Tab-separated table of C-alpha atoms in Angstrom:
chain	number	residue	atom	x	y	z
A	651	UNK	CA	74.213	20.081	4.355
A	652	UNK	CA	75.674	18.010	1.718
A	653	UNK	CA	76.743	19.353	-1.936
A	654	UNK	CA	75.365	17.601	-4.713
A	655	UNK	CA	77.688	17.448	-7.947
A	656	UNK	CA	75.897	18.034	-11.021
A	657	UNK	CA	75.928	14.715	-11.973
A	658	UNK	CA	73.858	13.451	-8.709
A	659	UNK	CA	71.630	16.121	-9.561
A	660	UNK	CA	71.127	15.737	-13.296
A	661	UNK	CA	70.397	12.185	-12.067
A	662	UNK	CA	68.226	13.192	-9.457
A	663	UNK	CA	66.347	15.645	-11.757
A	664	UNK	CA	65.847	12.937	-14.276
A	665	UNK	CA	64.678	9.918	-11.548
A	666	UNK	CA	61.824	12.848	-10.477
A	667	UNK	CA	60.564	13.839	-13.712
A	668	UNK	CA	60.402	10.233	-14.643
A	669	UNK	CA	57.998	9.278	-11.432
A	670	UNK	CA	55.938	12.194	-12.239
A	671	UNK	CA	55.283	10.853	-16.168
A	672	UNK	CA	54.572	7.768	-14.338
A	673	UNK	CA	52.062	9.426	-11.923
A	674	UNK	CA	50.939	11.267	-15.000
A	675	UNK	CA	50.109	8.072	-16.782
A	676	UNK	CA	48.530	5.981	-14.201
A	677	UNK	CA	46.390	9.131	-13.369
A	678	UNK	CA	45.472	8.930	-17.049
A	679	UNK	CA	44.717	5.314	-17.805
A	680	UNK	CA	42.417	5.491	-14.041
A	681	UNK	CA	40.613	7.864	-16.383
A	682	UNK	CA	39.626	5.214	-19.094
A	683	UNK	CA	37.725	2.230	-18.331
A	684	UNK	CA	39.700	-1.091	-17.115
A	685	UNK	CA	37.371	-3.367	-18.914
A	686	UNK	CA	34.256	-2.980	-21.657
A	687	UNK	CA	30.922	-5.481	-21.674
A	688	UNK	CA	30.795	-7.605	-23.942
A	689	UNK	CA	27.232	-6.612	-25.931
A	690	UNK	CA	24.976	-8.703	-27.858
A	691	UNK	CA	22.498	-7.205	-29.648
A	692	UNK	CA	19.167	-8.490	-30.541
A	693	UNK	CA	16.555	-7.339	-32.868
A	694	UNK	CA	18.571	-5.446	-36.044
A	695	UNK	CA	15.230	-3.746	-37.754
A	696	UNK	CA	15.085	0.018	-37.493
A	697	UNK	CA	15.805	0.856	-33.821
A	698	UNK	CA	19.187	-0.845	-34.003
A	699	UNK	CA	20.223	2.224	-36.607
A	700	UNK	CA	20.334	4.064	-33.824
A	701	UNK	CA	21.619	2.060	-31.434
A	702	UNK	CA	24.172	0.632	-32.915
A	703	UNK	CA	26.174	3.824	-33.578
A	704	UNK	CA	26.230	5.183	-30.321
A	705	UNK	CA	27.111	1.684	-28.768
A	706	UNK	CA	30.134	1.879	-31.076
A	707	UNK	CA	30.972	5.046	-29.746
A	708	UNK	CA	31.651	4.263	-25.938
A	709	UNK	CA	34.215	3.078	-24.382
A	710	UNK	CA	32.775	0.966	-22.004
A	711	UNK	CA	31.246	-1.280	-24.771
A	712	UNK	CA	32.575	-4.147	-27.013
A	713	UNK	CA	29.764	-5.862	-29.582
A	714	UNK	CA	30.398	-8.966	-30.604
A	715	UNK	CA	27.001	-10.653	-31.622
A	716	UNK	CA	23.543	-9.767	-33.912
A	717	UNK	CA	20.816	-11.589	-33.687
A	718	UNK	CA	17.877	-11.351	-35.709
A	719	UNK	CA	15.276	-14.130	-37.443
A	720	UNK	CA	15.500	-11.745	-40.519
A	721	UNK	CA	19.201	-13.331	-40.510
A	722	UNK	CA	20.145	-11.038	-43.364
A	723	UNK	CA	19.276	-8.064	-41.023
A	724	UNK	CA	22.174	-9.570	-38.533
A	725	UNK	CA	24.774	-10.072	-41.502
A	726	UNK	CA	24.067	-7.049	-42.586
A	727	UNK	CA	24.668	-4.649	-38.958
A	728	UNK	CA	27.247	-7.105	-38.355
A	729	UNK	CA	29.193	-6.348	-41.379
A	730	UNK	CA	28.103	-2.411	-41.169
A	731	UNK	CA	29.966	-2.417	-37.715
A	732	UNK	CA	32.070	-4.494	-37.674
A	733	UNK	CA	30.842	-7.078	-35.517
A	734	UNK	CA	32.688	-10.501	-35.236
A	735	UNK	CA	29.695	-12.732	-34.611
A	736	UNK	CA	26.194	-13.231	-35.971
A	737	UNK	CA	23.407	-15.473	-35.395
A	738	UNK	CA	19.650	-16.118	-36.457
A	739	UNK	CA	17.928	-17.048	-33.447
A	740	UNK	CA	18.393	-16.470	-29.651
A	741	UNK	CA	19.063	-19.844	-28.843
A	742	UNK	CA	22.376	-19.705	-31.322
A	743	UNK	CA	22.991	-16.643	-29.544
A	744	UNK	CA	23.182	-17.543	-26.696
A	745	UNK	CA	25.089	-20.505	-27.218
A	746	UNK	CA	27.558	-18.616	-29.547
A	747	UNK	CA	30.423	-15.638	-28.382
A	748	UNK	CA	30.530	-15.239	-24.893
A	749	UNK	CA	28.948	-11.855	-23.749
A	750	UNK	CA	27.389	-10.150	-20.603
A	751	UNK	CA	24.716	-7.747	-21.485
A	752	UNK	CA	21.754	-8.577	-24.304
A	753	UNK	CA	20.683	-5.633	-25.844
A	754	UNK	CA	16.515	-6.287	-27.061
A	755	UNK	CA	14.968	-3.938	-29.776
A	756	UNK	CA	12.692	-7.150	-31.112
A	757	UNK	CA	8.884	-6.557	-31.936
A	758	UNK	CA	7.675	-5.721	-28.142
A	759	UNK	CA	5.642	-8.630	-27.595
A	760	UNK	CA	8.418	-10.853	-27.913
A	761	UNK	CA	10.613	-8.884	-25.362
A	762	UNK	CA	9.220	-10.687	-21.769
A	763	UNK	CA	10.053	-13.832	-23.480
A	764	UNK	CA	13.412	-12.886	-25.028
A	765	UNK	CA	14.296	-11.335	-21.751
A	766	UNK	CA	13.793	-13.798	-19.710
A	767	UNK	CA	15.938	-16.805	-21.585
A	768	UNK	CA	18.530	-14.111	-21.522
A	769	UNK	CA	18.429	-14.435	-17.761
A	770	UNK	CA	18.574	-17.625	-17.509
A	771	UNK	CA	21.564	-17.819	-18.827
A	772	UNK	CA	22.944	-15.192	-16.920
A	773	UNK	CA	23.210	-12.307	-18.657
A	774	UNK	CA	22.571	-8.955	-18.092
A	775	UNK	CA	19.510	-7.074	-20.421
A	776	UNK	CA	18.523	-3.586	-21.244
A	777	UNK	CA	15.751	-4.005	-22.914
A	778	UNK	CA	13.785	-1.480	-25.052
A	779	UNK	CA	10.084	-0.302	-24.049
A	780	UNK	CA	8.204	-2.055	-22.619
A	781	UNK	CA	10.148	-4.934	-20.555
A	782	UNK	CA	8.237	-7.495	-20.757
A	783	UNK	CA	4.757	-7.182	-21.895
A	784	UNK	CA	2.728	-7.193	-18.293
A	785	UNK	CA	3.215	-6.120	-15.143
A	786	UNK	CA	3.409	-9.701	-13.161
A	787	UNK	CA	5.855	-11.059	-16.085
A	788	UNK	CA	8.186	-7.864	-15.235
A	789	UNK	CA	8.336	-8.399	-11.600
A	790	UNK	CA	8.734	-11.962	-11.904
A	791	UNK	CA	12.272	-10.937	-14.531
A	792	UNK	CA	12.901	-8.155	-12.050
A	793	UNK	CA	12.780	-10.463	-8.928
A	794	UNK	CA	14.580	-13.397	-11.204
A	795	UNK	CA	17.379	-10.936	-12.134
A	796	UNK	CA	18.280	-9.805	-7.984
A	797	UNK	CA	18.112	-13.795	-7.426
A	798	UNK	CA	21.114	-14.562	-9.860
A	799	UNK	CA	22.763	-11.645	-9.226
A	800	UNK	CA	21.596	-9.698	-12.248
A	801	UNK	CA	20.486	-6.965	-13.554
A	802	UNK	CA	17.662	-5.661	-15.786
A	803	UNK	CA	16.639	-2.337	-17.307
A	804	UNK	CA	14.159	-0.881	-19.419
A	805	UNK	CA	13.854	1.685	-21.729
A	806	UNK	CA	13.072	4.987	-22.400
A	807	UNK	CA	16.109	7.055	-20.799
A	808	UNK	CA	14.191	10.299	-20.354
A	809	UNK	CA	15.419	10.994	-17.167
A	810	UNK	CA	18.807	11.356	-18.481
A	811	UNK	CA	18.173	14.419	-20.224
A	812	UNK	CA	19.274	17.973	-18.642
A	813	UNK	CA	15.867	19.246	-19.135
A	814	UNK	CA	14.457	16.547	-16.894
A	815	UNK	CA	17.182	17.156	-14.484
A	816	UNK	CA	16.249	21.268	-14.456
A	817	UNK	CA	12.438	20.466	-14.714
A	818	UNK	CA	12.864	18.069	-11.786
A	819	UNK	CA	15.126	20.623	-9.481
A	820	UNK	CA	12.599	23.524	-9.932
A	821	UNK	CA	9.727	21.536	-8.599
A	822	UNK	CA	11.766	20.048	-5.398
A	823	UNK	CA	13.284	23.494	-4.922
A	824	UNK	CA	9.714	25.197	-4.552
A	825	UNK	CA	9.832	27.468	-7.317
A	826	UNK	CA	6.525	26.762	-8.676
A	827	UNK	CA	4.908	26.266	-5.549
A	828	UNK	CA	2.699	23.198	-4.474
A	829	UNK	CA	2.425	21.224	-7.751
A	830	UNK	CA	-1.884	21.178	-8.575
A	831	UNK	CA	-1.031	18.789	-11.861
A	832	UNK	CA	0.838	18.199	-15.308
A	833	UNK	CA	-0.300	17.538	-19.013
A	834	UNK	CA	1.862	15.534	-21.282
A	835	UNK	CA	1.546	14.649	-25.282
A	836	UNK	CA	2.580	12.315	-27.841
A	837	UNK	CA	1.416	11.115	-31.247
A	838	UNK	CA	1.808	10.782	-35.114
A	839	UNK	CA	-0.073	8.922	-37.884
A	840	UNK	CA	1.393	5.682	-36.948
A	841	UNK	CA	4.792	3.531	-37.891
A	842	UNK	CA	4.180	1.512	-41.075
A	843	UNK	CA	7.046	-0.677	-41.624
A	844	UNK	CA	5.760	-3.655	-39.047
A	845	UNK	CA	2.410	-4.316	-37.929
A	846	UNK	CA	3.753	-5.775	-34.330
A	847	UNK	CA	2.438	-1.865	-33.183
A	848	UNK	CA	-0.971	-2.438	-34.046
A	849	UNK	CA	-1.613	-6.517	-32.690
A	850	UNK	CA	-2.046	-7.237	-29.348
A	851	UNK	CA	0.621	-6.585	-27.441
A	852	UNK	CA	1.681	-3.312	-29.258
A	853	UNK	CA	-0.744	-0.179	-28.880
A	854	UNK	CA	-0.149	3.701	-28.388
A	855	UNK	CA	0.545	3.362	-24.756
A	856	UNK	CA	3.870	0.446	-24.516
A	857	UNK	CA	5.184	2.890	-28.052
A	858	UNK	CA	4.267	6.085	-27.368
A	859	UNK	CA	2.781	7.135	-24.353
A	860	UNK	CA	5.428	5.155	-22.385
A	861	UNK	CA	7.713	8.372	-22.685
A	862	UNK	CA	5.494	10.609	-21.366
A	863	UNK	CA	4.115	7.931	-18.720
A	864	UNK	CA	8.053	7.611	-17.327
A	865	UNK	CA	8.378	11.496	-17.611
A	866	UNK	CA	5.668	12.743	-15.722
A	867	UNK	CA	6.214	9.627	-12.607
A	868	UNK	CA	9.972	10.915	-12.673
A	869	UNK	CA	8.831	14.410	-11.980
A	870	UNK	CA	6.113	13.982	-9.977
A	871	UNK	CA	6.438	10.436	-7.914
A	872	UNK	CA	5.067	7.368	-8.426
A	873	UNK	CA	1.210	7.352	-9.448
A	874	UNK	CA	-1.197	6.099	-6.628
A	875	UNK	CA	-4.262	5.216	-8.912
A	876	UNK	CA	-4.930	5.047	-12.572
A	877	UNK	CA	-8.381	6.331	-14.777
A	878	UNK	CA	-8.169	5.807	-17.859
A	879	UNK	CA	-10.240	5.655	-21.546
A	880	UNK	CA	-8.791	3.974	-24.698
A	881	UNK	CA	-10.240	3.498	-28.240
A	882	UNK	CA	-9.536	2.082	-31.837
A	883	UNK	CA	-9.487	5.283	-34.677
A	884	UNK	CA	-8.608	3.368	-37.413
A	885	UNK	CA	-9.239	-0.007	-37.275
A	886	UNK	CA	-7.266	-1.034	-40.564
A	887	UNK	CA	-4.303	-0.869	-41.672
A	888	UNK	CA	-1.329	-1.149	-44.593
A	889	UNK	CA	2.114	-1.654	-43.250
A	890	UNK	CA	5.037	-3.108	-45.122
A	891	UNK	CA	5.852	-6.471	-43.392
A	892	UNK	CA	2.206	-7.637	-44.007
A	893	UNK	CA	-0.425	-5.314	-46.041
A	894	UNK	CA	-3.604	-4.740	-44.656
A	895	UNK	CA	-4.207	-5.924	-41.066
A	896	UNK	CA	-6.754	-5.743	-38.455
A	897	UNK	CA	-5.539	-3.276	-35.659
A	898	UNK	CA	-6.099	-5.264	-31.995
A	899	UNK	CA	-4.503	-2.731	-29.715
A	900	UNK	CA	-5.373	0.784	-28.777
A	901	UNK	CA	-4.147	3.611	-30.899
A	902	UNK	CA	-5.536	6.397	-29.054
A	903	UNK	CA	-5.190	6.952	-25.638
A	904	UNK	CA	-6.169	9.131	-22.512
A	905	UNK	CA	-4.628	8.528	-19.109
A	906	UNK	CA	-5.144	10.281	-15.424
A	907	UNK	CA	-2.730	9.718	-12.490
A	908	UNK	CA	-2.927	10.268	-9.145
A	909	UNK	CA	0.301	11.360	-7.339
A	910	UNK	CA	-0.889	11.884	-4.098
A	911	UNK	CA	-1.129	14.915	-2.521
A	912	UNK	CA	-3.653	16.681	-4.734
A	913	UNK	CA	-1.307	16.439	-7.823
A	914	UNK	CA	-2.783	14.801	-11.073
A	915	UNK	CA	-1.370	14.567	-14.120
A	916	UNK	CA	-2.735	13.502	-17.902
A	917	UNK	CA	-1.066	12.003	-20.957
A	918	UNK	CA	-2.396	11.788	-24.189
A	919	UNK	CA	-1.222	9.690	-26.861
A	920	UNK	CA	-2.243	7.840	-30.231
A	921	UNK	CA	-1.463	6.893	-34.040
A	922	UNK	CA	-3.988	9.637	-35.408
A	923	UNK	CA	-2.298	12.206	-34.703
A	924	UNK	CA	-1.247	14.750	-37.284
A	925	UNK	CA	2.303	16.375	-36.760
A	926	UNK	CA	3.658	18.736	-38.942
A	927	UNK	CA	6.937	17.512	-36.862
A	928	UNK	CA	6.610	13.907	-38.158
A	929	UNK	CA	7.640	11.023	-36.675
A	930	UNK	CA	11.073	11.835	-35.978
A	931	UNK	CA	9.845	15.184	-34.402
A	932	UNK	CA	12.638	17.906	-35.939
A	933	UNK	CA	11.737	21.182	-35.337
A	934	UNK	CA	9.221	21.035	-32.676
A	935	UNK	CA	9.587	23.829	-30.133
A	936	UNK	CA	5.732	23.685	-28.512
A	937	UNK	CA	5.639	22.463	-25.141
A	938	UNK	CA	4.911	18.581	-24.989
A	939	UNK	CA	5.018	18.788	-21.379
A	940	UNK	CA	3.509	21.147	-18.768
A	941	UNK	CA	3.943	21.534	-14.861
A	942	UNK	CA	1.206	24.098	-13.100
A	943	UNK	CA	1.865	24.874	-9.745
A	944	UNK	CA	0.323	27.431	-7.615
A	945	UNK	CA	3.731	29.822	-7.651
A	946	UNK	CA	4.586	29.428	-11.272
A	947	UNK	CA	4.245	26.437	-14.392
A	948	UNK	CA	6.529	25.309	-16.671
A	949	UNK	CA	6.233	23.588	-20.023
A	950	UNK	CA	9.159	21.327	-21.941
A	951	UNK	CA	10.575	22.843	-25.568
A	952	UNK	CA	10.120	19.750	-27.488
A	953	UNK	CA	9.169	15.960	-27.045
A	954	UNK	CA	11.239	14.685	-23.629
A	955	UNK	CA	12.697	12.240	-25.984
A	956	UNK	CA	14.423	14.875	-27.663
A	957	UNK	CA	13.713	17.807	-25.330
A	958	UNK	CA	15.446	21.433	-26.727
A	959	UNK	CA	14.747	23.717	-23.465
A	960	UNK	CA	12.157	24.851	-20.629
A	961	UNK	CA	9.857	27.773	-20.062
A	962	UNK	CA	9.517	28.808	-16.586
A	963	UNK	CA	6.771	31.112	-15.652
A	964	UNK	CA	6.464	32.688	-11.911
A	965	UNK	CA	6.198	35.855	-13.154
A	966	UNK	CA	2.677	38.364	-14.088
A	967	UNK	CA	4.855	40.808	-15.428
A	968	UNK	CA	7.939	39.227	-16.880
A	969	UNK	CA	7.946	36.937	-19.807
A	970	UNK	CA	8.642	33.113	-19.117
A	971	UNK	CA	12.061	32.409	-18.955
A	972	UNK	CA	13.844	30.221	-21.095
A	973	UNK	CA	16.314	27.580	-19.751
A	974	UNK	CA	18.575	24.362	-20.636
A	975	UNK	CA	18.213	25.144	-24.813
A	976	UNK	CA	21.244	22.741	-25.158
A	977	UNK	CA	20.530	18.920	-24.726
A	978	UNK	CA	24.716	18.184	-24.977
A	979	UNK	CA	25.228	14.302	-25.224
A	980	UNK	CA	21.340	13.077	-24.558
A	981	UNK	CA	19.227	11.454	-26.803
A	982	UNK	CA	16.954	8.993	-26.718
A	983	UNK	CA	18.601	5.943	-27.721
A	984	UNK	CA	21.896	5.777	-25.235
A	985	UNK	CA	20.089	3.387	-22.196
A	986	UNK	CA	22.191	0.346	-23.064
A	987	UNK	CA	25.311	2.444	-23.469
A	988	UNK	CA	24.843	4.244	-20.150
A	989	UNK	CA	24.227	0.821	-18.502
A	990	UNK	CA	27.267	-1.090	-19.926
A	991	UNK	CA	29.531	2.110	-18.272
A	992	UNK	CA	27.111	1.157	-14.956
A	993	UNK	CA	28.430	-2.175	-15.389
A	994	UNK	CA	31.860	-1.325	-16.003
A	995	UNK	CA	31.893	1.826	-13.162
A	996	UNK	CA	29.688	0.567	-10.233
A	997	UNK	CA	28.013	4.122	-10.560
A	998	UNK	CA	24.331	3.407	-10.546
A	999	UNK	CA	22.156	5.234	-13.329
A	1000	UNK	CA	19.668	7.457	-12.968
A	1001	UNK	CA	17.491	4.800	-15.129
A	1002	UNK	CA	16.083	2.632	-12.798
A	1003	UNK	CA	14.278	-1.145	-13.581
A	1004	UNK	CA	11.419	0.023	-10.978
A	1005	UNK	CA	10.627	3.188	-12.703
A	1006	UNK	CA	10.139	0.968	-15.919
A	1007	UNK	CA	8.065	-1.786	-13.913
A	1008	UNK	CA	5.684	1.112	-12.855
A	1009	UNK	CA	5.443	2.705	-15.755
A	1010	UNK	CA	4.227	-0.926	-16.807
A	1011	UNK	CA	2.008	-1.441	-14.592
A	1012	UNK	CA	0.075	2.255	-15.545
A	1013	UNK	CA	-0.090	1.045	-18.887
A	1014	UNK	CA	-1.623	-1.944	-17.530
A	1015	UNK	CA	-3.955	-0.157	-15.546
A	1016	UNK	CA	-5.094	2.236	-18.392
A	1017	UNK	CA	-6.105	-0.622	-20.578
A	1018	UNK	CA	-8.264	-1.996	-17.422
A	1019	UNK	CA	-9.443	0.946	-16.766
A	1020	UNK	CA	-10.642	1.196	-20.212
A	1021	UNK	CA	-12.375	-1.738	-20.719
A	1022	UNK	CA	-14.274	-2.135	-17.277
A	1023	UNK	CA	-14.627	1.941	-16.188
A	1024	UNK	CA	-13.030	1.615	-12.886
A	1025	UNK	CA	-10.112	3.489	-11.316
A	1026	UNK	CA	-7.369	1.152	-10.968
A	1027	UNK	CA	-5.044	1.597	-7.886
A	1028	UNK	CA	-1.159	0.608	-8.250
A	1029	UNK	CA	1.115	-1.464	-5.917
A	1030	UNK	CA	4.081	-1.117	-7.511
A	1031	UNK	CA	6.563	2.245	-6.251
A	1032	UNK	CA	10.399	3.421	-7.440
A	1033	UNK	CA	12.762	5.622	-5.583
A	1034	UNK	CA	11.850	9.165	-5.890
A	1035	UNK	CA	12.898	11.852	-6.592
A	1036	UNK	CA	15.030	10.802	-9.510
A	1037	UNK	CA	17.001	13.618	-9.744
């Protein structure tokens, strides 16, 4: 065995703790992300307060363009966020900074359109509810995107939640037994500041009940058959962009699915509402959401958009049992930041542009259904469970 002097060793000892710092560091940066998406963002009225921030929060995003025909709107996000580039129309946009995912939080009946140019010029989209504005236009995007290459999602992100996760575990696991059905809520006095939720196009259902809608299809499967009943409350009214208008689409809505295999489930949803919660909902700890099952039920703390625990029942002696009170990082706006780390990862989320497409084509159906009495069966499916 050969002596080392304690030179060679202090040498030695040094070369060693100099390829572990390396290891160390390499370990470390295949920790952070190798690249970010470049984001565009389109539509800068209200919603983009809240995305915005939490786009500028991860680490898998760059922004570097607003868009909005209220061009002051764009200046003014841009130069709130510090965002290089900003245009006035789509077409500019598109044209302008390179970027690979378009973020749309326009007036809904412009997103199909929007969505589609975006597309075609081969970009990615997450788009906020609803993704295009009927079910045959979505498909057609859906099927345009896998063509190129591409990919498009739509919003909500309920099934991101930890509540959804729990909610969806008990029911696979058994613990409530064979699910019988599910009731689901949503509704306040209406938006004011644009009247694109009251024309056609807009409604209760594609602003509202679309949470619910995505919610109780995660949970339960995709719904077989639709029945459905829809009215107009209050057929005026003042919002800010335009005074008094006409209202065109439904703001009150009731909706039955079919799940197959016995289960049925019902949302409710509508503009004439009252809500001591408000429109932002703070505070609310009712259930919003309830599961019955022939072992046990269960009912969501809070709206699923910003969901603060579950009550689970299986007990006629012992109090329901509270579980999941901590959301951690959800809420309801982080879809387009959870995609770009998709993008960036090759993980794929749990948000899935099928779910969205069928949660389009209820909403669809419960306006048929509506207007002509019928049940309206479904074609369209999603991979299920979610979680």
């Amino acid at each position: 065995m050969n002596s080392l002097t304690r030179q060679e060793f202090l040498q030695r000892t040094a070369m060693a703790g100099v390829a572990l710092l390396l290891s160390s560091l390499e370990s470390l940066a295949l920790d952070l992300p190798q690249k970010k998406i470049k984001v565009a963002i389109i539509g800068c009225g209200s919603v983009s307060n809240r995305y915005l921030p939490h786009l500028s929060e991860s680490p898998y995003v760059d922004i570097v363009s607003t868009c909005d025909i209220i061009y002051d709107r764009a200046v003014k996000q841009a130069n709130a966020f510090k965002v290089p580039n900003h245009y006035p129309h789509i077409d500019k946009l598109l044209a302008g900074a390179p970027f690979d995912l378009m973020v749309t939080l326009t007036d809904m009946q412009e997103h199909g359109r929007l969505n589609k140019q975006a597309l075609n010029a081969g970009k990615h989209v997450w788009s906020e509810k609803p993704m295009a504005n009927t079910y045959k236009e979505g498909k057609a995007l859906l099927d345009f995107a896998k063509a190129r290459n591409l990919r498009i999602w739509g919003a909500p992100a309920v099934v991101n939640s930890p509540q959804f996760a729990f909610m969806s575990k008990t029911i696979q696991e058994g613990t409530l037994g064979k699910i019988s059905c599910a009731h689901a809520h949503y509704g306040h006095l209406g938006p004011t500041w644009s009247a694109f939720f009251y024309e056609k196009g807009g409604g209760s259902l594609p602003d509202l009940g679309v949470y619910n809608l995505a919610t109780l299809t995660g949970l339960l499967g995709p719904a077989k058959s639709v029945i459905a009943m829809t009215s107009i409350v209050t057929p005026e009214r003042v919002v800010d962009n335009k005074g008094k208008i006409k209202v065109e689409a439904e703001d009150n809505a009731m909706v039955v699915m079919d799940h197959g295999n016995g289960t049925l489930s019902h949302v409710q949803c509508g503009f004439n509402y009252f809500d001591p919660y408000g429109h932002e909902g703070k505070g609310q700890n009712n259930h919003t959401i309830s599961v019955w099952g022939t072992k046990g039920n269960m009912g969501l703390v809070g709206y699923d958009w910003a969901p603060f625990g579950v009550d689970v029942a299986t007990s006629y002696t012992e109090p329901p049992a509270r579980s999941v009170e901590d959301p951690g990082t959800y809420v309801w706006q982080p879809g387009a930041s959870v995609i770009a780390e998709s993008l960036v990862t090759g993980k794929e989320p749990l948000i899935a542009a099928e779910h969205a497409l069928h949660v389009l084509e209820i909403i669809e159906a419960a306006r048929a259904s509506g207007a002509g009495g019928k049940k309206i069966y479904l074609q369209s499916k999603f991979k299920w469970p979610v979680v």
